[in-house]
PDB file of C-alpha atoms in Angstrom:
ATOM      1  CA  UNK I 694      22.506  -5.527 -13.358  1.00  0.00           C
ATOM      2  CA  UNK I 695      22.209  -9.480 -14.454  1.00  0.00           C
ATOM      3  CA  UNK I 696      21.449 -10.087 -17.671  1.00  0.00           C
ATOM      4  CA  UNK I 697      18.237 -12.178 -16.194  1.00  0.00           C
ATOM      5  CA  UNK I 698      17.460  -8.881 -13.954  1.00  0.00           C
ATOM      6  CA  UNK I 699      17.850  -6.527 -16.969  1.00  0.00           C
ATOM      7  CA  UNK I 700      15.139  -8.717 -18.852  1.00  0.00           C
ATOM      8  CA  UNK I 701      12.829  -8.426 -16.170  1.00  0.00           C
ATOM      9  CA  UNK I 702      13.019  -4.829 -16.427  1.00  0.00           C
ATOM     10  CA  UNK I 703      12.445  -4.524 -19.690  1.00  0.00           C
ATOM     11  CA  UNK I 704      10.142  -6.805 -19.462  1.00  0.00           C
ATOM     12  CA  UNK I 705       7.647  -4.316 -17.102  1.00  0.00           C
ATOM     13  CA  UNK I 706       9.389  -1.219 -18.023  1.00  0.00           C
ATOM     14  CA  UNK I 707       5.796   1.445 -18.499  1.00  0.00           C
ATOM     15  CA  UNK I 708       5.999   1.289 -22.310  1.00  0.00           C
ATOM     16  CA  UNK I 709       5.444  -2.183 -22.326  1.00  0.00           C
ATOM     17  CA  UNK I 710       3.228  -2.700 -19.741  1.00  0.00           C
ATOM     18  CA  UNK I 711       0.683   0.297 -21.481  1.00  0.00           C
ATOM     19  CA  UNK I 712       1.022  -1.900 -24.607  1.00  0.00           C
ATOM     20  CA  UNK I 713       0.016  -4.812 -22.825  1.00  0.00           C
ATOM     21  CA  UNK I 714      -2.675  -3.096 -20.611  1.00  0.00           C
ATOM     22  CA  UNK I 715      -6.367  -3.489 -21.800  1.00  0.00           C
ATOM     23  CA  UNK I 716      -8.444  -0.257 -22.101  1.00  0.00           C
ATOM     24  CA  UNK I 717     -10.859   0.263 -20.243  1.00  0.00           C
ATOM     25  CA  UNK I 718     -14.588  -0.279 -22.241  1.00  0.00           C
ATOM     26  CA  UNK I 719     -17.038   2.834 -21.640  1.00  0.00           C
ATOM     27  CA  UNK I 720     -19.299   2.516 -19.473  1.00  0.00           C
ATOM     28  CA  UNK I 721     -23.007   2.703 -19.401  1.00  0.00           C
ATOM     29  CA  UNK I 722     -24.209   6.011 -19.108  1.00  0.00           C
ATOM     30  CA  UNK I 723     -27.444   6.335 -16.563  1.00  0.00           C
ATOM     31  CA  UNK I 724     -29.157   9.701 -16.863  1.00  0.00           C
ATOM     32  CA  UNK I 725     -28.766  12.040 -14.103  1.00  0.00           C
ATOM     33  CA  UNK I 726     -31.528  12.108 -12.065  1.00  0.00           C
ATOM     34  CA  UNK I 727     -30.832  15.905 -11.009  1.00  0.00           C
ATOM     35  CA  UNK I 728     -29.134  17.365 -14.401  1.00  0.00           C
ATOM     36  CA  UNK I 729     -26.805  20.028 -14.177  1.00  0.00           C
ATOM     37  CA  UNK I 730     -28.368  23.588 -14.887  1.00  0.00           C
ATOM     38  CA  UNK I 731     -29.300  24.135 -18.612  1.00  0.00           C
ATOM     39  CA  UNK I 732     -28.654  19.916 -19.375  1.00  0.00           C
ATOM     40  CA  UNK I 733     -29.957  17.231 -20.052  1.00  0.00           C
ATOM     41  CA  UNK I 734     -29.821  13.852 -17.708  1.00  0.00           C
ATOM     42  CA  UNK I 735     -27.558  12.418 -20.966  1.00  0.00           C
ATOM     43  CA  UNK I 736     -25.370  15.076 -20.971  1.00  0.00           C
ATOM     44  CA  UNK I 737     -24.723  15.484 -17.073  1.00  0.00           C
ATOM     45  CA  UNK I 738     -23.758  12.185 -17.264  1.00  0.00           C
ATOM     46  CA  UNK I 739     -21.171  12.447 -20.152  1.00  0.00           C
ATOM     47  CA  UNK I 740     -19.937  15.398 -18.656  1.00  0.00           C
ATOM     48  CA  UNK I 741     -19.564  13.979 -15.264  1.00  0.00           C
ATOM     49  CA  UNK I 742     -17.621  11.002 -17.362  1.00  0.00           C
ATOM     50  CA  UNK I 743     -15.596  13.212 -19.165  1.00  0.00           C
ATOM     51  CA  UNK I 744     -14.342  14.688 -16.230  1.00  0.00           C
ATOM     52  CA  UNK I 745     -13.552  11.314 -14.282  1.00  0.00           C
ATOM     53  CA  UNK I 746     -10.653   9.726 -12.972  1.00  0.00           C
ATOM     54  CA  UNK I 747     -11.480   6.609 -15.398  1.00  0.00           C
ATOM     55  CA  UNK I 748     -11.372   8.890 -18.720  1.00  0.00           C
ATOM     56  CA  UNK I 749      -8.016  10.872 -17.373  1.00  0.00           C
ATOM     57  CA  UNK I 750      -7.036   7.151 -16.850  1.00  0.00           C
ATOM     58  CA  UNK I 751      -8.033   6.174 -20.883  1.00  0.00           C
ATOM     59  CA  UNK I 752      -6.574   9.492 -21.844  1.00  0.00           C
ATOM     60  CA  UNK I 753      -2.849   8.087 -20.612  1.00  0.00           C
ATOM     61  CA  UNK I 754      -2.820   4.926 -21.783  1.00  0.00           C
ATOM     62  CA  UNK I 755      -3.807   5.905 -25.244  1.00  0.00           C
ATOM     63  CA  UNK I 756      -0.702   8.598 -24.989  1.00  0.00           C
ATOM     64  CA  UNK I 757       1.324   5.740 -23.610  1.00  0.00           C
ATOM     65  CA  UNK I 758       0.318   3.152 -26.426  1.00  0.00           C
ATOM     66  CA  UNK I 759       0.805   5.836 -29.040  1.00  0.00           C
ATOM     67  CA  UNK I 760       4.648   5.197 -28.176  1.00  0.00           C
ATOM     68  CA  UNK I 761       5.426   8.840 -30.140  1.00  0.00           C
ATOM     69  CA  UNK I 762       8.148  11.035 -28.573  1.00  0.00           C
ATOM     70  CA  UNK I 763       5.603  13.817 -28.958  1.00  0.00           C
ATOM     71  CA  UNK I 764       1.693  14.372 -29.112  1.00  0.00           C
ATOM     72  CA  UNK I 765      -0.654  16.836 -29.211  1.00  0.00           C
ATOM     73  CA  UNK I 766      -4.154  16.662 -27.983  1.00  0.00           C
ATOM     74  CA  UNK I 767      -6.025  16.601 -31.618  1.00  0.00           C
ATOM     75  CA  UNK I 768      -3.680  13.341 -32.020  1.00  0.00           C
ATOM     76  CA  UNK I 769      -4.406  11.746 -28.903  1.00  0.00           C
ATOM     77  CA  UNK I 770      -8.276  12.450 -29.404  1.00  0.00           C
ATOM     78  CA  UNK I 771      -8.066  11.298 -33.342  1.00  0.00           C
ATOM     79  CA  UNK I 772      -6.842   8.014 -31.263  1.00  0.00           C
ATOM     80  CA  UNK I 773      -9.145   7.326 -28.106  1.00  0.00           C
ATOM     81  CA  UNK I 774     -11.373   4.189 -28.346  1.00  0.00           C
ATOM     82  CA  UNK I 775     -13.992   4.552 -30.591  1.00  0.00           C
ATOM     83  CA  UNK I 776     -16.469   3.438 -27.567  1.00  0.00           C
ATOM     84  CA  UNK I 777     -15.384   6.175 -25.603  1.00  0.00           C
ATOM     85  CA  UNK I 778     -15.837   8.755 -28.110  1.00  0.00           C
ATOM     86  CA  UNK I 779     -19.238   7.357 -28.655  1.00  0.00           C
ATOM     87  CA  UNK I 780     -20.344   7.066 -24.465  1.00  0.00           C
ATOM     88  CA  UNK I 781     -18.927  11.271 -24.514  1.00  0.00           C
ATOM     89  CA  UNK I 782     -20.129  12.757 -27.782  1.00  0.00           C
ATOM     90  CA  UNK I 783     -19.539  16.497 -27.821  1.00  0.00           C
ATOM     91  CA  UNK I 784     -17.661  15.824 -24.424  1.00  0.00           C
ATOM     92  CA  UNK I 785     -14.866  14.091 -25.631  1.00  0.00           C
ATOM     93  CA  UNK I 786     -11.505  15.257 -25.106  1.00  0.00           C
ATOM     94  CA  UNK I 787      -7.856  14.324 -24.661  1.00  0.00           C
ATOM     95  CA  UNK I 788      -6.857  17.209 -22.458  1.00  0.00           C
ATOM     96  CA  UNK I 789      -4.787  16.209 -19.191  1.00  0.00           C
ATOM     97  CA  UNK I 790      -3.919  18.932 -16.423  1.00  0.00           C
ATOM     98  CA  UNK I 791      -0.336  18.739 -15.641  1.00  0.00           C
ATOM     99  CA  UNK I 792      -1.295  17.119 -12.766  1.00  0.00           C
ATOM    100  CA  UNK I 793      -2.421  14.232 -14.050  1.00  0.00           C
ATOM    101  CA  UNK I 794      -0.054  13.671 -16.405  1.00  0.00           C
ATOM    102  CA  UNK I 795       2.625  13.863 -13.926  1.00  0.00           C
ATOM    103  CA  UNK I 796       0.928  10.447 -12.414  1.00  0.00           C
ATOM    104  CA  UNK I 797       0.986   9.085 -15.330  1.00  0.00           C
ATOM    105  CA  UNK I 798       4.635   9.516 -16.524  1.00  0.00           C
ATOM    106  CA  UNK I 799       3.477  11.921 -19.251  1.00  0.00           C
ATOM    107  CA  UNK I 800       5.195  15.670 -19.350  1.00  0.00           C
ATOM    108  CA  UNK I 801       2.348  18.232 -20.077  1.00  0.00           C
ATOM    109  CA  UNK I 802       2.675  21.581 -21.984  1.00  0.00           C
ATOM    110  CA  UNK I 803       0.868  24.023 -23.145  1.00  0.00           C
ATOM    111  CA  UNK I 804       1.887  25.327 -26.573  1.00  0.00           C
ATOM    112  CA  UNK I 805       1.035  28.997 -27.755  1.00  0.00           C
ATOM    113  CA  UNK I 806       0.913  30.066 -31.248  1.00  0.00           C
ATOM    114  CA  UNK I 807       1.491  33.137 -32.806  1.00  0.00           C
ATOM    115  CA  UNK I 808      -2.824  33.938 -34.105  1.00  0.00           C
ATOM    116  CA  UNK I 809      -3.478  33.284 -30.646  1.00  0.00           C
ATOM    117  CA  UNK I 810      -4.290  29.863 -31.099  1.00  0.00           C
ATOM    118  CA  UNK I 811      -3.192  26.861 -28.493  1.00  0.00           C
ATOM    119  CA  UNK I 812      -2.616  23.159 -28.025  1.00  0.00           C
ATOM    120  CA  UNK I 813      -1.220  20.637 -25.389  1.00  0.00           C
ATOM    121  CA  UNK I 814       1.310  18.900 -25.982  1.00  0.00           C
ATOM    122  CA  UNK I 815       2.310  15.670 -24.439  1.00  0.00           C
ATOM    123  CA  UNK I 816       5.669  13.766 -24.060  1.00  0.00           C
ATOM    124  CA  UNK I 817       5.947  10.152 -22.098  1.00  0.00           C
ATOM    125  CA  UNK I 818       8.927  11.008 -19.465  1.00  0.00           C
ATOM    126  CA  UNK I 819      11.895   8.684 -20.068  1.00  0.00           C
ATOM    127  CA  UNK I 820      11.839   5.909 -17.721  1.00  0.00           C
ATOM    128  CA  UNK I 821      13.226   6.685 -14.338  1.00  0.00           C
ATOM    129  CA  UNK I 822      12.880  10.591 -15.000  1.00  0.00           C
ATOM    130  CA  UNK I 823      10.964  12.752 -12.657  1.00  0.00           C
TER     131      UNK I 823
END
């Protein structure tokens, strides 16, 4: 590769494009008109959010930006945009199916402890790694 090619490269290689990525504000929440059984309007609608392309989409990029070889999801949610934890309240999360983390460059795992306790555990796949 030319030096000039290499630059470019590095230039929008995904860690430094997710640094220079703006995050996504939270949006409005409008009451459900038809709650889900047993909820409120409000909290149909932040569960609908929470469960939305857009958050899984916050969710990465907050992984990304973290630029730590590993992360667990109590780190990633300590770190979500304070707007977003607002919008969600008792909704918030930073859980990612493997799924979704595979579109995003980000290897998912689930961790087991010993007491029967559990975490995820995220790591941002080395560029050009599948």
């Amino acid at each position: 590769m030319s030096n000039l090619t290499q630059m470019q490269h590095d230039l929008f290689a995904p860690t430094n494009v997710a640094a220079m990525a703006c995050m996504p504000l939270a949006p409005k929440l409008i009451a459900h008109s038809w709650p889900y059984p047993s909820l409120s309007g409000e909290d149909s609608a932040r569960s609908s959010l929470s469960q939305s392309a857009h958050f899984v989409e916050v969710i990465a990029m907050t992984i990304k930006r973290a630029n730590a070889k590993v992360m667990t999801d109590a780190e990633v949610k300590a770190l979500l945009p304070v707007d977003w934890l607002h919008a969600l309240g008792r909704w918030a999360h930073a859980t990612l199916a493997q799924w979704q983390g595979e579109q995003h460059g980000i290897h998912v795992e689930y961790v087991s402890h010993g007491d029967g306790g559990h975490h995820w555990q995220y790591r941002v796949a080395p560029e050009g790694a599948e």
